[in-house]
Short mmCIF file of C-alpha atoms and ligand atoms in Angstrom, two decimals:
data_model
loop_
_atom_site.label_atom_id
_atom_site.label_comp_id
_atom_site.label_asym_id
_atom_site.label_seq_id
_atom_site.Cartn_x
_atom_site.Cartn_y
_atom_site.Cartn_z
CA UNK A 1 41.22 23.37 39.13
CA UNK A 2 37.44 23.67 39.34
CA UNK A 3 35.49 24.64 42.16
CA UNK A 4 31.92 24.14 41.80
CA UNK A 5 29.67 26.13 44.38
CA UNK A 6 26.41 24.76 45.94
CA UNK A 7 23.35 26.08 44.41
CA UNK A 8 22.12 29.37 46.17
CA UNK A 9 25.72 29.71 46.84
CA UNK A 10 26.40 33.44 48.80
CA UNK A 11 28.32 35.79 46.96
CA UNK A 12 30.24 36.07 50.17
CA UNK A 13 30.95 32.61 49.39
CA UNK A 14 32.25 32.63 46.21
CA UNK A 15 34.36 35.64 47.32
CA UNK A 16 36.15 33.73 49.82
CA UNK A 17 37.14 30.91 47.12
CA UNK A 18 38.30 33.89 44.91
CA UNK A 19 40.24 35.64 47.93
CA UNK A 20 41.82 32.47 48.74
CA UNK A 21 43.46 31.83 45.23
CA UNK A 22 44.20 35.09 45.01
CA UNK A 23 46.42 34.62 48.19
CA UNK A 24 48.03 31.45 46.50
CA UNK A 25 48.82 33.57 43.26
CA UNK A 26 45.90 31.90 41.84
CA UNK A 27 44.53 33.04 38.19
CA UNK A 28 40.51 33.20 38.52
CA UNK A 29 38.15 33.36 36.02
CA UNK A 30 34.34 33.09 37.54
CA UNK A 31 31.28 31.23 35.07
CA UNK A 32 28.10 32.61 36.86
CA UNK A 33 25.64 30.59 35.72
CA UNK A 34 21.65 30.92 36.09
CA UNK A 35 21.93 27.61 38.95
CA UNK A 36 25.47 27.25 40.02
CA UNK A 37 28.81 29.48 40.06
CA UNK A 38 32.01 27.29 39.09
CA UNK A 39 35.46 29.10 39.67
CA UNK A 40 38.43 28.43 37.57
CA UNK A 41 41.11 28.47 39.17
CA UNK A 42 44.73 28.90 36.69
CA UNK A 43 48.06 28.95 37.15
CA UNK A 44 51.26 26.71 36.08
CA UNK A 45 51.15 25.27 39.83
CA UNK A 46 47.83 23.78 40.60
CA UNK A 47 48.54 20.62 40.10
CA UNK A 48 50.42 20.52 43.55
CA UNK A 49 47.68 22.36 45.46
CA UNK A 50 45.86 20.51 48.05
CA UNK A 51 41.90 20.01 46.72
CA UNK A 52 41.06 20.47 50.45
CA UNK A 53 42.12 23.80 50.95
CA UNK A 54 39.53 24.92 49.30
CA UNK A 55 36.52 22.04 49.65
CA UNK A 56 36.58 23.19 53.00
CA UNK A 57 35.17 26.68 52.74
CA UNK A 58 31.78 27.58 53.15
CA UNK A 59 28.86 26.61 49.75
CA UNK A 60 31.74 25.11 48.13
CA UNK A 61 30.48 21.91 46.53
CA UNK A 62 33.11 20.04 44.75
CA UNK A 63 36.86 20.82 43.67
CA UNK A 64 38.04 18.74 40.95
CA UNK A 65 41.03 19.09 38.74
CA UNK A 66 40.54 19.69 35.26
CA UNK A 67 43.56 16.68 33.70
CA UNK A 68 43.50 18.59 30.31
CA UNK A 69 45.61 21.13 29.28
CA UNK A 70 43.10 23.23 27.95
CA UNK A 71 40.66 24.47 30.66
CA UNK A 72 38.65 27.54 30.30
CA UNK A 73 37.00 25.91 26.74
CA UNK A 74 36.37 23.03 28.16
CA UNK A 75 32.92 21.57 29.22
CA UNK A 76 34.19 20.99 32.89
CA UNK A 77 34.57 24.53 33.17
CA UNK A 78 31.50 25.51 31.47
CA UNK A 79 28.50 22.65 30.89
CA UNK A 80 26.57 25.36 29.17
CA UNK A 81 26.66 25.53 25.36
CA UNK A 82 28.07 28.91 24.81
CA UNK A 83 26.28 31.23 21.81
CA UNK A 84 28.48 33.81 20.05
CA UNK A 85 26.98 36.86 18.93
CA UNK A 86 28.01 38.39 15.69
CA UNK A 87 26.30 41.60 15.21
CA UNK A 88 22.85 40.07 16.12
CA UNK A 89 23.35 36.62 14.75
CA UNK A 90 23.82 33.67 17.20
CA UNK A 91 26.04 31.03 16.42
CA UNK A 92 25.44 28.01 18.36
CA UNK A 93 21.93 28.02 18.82
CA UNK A 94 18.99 25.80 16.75
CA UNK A 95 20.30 27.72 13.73
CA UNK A 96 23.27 26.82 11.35
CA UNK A 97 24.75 30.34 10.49
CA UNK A 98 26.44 30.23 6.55
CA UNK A 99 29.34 32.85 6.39
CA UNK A 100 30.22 33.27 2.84
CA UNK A 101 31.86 35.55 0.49
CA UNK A 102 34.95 35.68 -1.23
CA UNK A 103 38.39 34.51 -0.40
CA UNK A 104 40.00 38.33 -0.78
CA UNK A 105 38.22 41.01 -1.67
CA UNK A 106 39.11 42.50 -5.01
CA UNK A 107 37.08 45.30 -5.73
CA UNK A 108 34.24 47.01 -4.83
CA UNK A 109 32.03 45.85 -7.86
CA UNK A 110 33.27 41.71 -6.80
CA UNK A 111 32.77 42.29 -3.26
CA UNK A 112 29.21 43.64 -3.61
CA UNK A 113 28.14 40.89 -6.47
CA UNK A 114 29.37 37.99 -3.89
CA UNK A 115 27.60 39.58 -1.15
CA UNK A 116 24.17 40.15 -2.80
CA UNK A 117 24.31 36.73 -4.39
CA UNK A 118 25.10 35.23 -0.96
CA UNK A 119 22.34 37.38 1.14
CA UNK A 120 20.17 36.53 -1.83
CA UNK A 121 20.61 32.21 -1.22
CA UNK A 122 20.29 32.51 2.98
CA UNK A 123 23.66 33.39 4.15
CA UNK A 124 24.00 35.37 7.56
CA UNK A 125 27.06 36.61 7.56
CA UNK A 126 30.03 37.81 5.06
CA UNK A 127 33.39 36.82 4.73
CA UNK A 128 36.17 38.35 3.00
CA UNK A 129 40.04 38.47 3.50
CA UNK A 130 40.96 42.30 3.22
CA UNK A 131 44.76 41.05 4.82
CA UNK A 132 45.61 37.22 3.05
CA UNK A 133 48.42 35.45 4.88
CA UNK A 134 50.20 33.98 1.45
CA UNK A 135 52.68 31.25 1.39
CA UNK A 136 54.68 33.30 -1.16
CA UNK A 137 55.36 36.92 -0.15
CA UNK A 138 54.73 37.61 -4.21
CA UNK A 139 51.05 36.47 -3.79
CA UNK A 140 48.58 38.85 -3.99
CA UNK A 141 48.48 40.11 -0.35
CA UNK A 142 45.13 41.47 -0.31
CA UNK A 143 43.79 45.54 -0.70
CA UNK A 144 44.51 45.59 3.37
CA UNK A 145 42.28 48.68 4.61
CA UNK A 146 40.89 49.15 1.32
CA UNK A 147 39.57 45.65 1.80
CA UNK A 148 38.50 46.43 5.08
CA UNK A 149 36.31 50.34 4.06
CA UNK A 150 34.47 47.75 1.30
CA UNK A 151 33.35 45.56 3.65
CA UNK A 152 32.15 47.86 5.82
CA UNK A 153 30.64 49.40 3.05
CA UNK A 154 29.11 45.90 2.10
CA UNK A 155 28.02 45.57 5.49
CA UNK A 156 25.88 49.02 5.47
CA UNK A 157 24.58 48.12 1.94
CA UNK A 158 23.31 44.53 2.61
CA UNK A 159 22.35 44.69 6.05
CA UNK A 160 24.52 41.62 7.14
CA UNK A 161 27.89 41.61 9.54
CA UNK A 162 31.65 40.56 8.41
CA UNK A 163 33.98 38.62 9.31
CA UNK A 164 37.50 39.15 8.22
CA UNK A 165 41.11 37.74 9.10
CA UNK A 166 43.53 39.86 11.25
CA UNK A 167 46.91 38.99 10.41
CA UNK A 168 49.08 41.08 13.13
CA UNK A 169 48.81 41.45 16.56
CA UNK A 170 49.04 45.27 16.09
CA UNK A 171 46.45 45.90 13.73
CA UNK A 172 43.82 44.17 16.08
CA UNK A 173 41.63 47.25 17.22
CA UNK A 174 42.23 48.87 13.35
CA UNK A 175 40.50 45.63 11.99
CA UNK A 176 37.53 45.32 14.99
CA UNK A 177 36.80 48.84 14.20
CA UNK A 178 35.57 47.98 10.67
CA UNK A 179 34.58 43.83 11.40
CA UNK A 180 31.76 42.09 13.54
CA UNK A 181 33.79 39.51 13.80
CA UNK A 182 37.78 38.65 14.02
CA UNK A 183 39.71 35.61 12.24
CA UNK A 184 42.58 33.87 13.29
CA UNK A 185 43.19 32.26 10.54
CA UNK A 186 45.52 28.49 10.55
CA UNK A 187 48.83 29.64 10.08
CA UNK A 188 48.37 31.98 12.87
CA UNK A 189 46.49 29.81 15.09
CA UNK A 190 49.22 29.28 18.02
CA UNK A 191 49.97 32.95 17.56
CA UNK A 192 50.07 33.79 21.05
CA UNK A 193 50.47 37.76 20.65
CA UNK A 194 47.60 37.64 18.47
CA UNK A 195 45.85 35.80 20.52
CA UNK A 196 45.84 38.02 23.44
CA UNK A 197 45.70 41.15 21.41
CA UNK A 198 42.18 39.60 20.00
CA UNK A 199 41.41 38.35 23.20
CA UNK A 200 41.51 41.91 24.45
CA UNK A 201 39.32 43.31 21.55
CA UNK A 202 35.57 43.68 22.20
CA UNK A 203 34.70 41.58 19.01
CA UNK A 204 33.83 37.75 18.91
CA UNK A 205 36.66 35.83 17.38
CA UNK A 206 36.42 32.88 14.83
CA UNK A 207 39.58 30.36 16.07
CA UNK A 208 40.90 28.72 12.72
CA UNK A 209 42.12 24.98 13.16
CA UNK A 210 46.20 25.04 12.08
CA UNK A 211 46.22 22.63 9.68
CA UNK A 212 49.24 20.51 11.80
CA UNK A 213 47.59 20.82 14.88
CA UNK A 214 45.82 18.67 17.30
CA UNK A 215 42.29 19.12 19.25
CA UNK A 216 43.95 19.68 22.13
CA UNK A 217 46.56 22.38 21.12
CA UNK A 218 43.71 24.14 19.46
CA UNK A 219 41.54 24.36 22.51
CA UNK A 220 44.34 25.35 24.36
CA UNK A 221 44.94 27.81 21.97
CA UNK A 222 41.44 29.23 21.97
CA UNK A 223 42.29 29.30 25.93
CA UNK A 224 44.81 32.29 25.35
CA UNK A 225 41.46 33.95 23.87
CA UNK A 226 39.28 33.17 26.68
CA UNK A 227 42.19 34.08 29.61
CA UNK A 228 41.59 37.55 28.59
CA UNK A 229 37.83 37.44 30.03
CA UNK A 230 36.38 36.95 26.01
CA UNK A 231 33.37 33.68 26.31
CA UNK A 232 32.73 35.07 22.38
CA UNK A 233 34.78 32.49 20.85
CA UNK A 234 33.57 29.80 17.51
CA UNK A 235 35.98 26.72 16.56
CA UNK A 236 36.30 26.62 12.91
CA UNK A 237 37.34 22.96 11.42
CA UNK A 238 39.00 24.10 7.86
CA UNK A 239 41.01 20.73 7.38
CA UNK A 240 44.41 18.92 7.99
CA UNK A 241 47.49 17.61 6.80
CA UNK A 242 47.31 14.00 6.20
CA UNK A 243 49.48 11.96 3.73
CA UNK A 244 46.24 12.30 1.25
CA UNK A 245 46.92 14.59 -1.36
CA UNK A 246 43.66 14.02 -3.93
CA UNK A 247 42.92 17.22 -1.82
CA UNK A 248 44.42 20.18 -0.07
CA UNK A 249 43.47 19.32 3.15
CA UNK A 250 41.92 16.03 5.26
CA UNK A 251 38.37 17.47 6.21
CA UNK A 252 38.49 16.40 10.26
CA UNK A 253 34.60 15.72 10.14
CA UNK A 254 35.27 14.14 13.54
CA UNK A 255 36.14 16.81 14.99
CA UNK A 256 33.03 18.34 15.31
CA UNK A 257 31.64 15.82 17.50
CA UNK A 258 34.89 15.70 19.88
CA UNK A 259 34.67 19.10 19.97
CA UNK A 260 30.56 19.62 20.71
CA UNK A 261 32.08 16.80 23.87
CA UNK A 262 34.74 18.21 24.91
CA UNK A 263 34.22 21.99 24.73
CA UNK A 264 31.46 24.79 25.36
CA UNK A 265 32.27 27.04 22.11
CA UNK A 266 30.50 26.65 19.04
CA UNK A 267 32.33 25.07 16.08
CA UNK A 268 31.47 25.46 12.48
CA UNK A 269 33.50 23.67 9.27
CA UNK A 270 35.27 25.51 6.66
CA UNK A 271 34.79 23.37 3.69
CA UNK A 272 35.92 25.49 0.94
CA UNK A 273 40.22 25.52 2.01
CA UNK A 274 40.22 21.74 2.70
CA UNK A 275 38.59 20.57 -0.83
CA UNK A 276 40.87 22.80 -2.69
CA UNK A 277 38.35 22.38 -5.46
CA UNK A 278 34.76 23.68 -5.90
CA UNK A 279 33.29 20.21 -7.06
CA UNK A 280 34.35 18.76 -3.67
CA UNK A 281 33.05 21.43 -1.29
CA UNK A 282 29.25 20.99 -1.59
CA UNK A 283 29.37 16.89 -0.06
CA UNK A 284 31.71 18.22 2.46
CA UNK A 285 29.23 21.19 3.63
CA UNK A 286 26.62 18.41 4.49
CA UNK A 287 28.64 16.14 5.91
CA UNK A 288 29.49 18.73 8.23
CA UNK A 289 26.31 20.04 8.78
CA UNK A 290 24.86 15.93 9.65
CA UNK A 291 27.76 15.82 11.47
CA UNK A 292 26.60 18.67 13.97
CA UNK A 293 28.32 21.74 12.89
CA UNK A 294 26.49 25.20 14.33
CA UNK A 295 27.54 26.69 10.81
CA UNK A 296 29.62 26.73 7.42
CA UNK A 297 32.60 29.13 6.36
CA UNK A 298 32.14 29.10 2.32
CA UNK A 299 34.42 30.84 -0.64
CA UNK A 300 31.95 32.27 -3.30
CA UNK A 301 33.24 34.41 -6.20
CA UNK A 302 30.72 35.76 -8.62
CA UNK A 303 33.36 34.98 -11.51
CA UNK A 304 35.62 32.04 -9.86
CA UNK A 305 37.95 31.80 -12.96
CA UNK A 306 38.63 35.29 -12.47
CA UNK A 307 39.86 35.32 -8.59
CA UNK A 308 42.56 36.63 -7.59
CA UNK A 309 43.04 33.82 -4.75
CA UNK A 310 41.55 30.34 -4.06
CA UNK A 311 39.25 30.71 -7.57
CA UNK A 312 39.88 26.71 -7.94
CA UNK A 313 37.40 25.90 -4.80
CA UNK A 314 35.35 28.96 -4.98
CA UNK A 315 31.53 28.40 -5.56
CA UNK A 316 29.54 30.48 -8.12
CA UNK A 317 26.72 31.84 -6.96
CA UNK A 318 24.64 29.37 -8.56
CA UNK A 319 26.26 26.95 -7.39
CA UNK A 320 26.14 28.09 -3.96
CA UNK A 321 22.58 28.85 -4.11
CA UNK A 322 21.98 25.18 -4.83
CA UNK A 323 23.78 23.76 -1.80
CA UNK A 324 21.87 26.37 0.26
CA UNK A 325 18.89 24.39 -0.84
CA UNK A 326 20.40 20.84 -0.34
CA UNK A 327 21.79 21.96 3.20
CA UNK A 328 18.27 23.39 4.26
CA UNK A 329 17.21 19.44 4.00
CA UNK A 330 20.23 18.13 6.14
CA UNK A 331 19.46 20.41 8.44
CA UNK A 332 15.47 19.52 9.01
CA UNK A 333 16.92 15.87 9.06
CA UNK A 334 18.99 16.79 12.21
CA UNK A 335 16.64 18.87 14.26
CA UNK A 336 18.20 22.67 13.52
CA UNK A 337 17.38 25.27 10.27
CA UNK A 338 19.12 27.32 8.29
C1 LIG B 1 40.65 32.11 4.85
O1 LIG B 1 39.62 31.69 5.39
O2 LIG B 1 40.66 33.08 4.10
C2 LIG B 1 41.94 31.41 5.06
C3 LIG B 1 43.09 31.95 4.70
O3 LIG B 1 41.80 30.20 5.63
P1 LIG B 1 42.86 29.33 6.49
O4 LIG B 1 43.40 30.23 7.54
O5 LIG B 1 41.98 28.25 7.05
O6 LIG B 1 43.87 28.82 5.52
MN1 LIG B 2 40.88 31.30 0.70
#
């Protein structure tokens, strides 16, 4: 349930509402905004409180109950597009931030010929999988916190933040100690002990789509993130399973615009794991980008054939240097920069 205070609202006011819930066993979560406060108010039992209990007290102006099952990402609770910083770069704003790097890091000399080669074309921000959730447990697993020293290393070299998957719920504060920036990645993405864990760290959290999973049950998802008091939360599209099989996974395009609807966080498109192949990932990286996306998620080897994981749809640094010029014209076309 929402409550909506009146503009100039008293903070006596907005106690009340909170002291109130708090008397019904009431979850609250408070969006201060620069005009209005609006107080969420959680719990598995609102649907049977009266509206009026609380429409009645003092520079309240509306209650309304929010029908979704997701509610702290979604626009009722905040109307406000919310920008995530990642070590000084804002994701939601005019910009379109490119993360890129490769899919594991291998060694020091790979990570730091991706990196500069990226930095070099315009990306903002690394990526790199230092933990790799494989499908077979005899896949290459990744160098763990090896991975993790090198990218902080890369970090301190080039001058740009990382982003990197955490895997288990315990090794949460291990990872945000060496990353800007936390990824859930889709197998994990209904995690729940994860969830919370990250929820609790003090870095911003990229929120993988799973690849079976709905809108809905993602943004509820991303609402285990945001009950623990974190707003620093991007949506990342990275595909879907369809019956289509030409690729590894359907590209939900649409989802970007549902999403920029329904929802306050940012959302950027990973097109790299749903192409599955290199030659497909640059016409997905615009559509996403014409589409609306507030950034890209992009695999870039400096030697794809030689990758230890997800070579097939890596980029070469050429070749991602190219797109970086195509998606700097898609991006003038829709109002925003790269
Ligand atoms: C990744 O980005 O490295 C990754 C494993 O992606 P996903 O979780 O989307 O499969
Ligand atoms: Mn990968």
């Amino acid at each position: 349930m929402i409550v909506e205070m009146r503009k100039g609202a008293t903070k006596e006011e907005v106690g009340a509402v909170v002291q109130k819930a708090k008397t019904m066993d009431l979850d609250v979560q408070l969006n201060i905004g620069t005009d209005k406060t609006v107080v969420a108010l959680l719990g598995s039992n609102t649907g049977q409180i009266d509206k009026d209990i609380f429409a009645v007290l003092p520079g309240v102006e509306s209650v309304t109950r929010i029908m979704k099952p997701y509610k702290l990402a979604s626009r009722e609770f905040r109307k406000k597009s919310t920008v995530v910083d990642c070590g000084g770069v804002k994701i939601g704003g005019e910009r379109i931030i490119v993360m890129a790097g490769p899919c594991a890091v291998e060694s020091e000399e790979q990570l730091m010929q991706a990196v500069e080669g990226v930095k070099n074309a315009g990306a903002s921000i690394i990526r790199g999988g230092a933990f790799k959730p494989r499908t077979s447990p005899f896949s290459f697993q990744g160098l763990q916190k090896k991975g993790l020293e090198l990218l902080a290393k890369a970090r301190d070299k080039y001058g740009l933040p990382v982003v990197t998957e955490v895997v288990d719920p315990y090794d949460v504060e291990m990872v945000a100690t060496y990353a800007d920036m936390l990824q859930i990645g889709s197998r994990n993405m209904q995690n729940f002990a994860l969830l919370t864990n990250a929820g609790k760290s003090q870095r911003p959290v990229v929120l993988k789509r799973g690849f079976a999973c709905t809108i809905t049950e993602w943004l509820t998802a991303a609402d285990y993130l945001l009950a623990e008091g974190k707003n620093q939360v991007v949506l990342c599209e990275r595909g879907i399973r369809t019956f289509e099989d030409s690729i590894r996974f359907s590209l939900d395009i649409s989802a970007v615009p549902v999403l920029k609807k329904s929802s306050h966080l940012p959302v950027i498109v990973d097109p790299s794991h749903a192409a599955g192949h290199y030659s497909l990932v640059p016409a997905m990286a615009k559509a996403a980008v014409a589409a609306g996306a507030d950034g890209l998620l992009i695999e870039v080897h400096p030697n794809p054939k030689e990758a230890l994981v997800d070579g097939l749809q890596s980029l070469s640094i050429s070749d991602f240097t190219r797109l970086m010029e195509e998606l700097r014209t898609i991006a003038k076309a829709v109002g925003r920069y790269i």
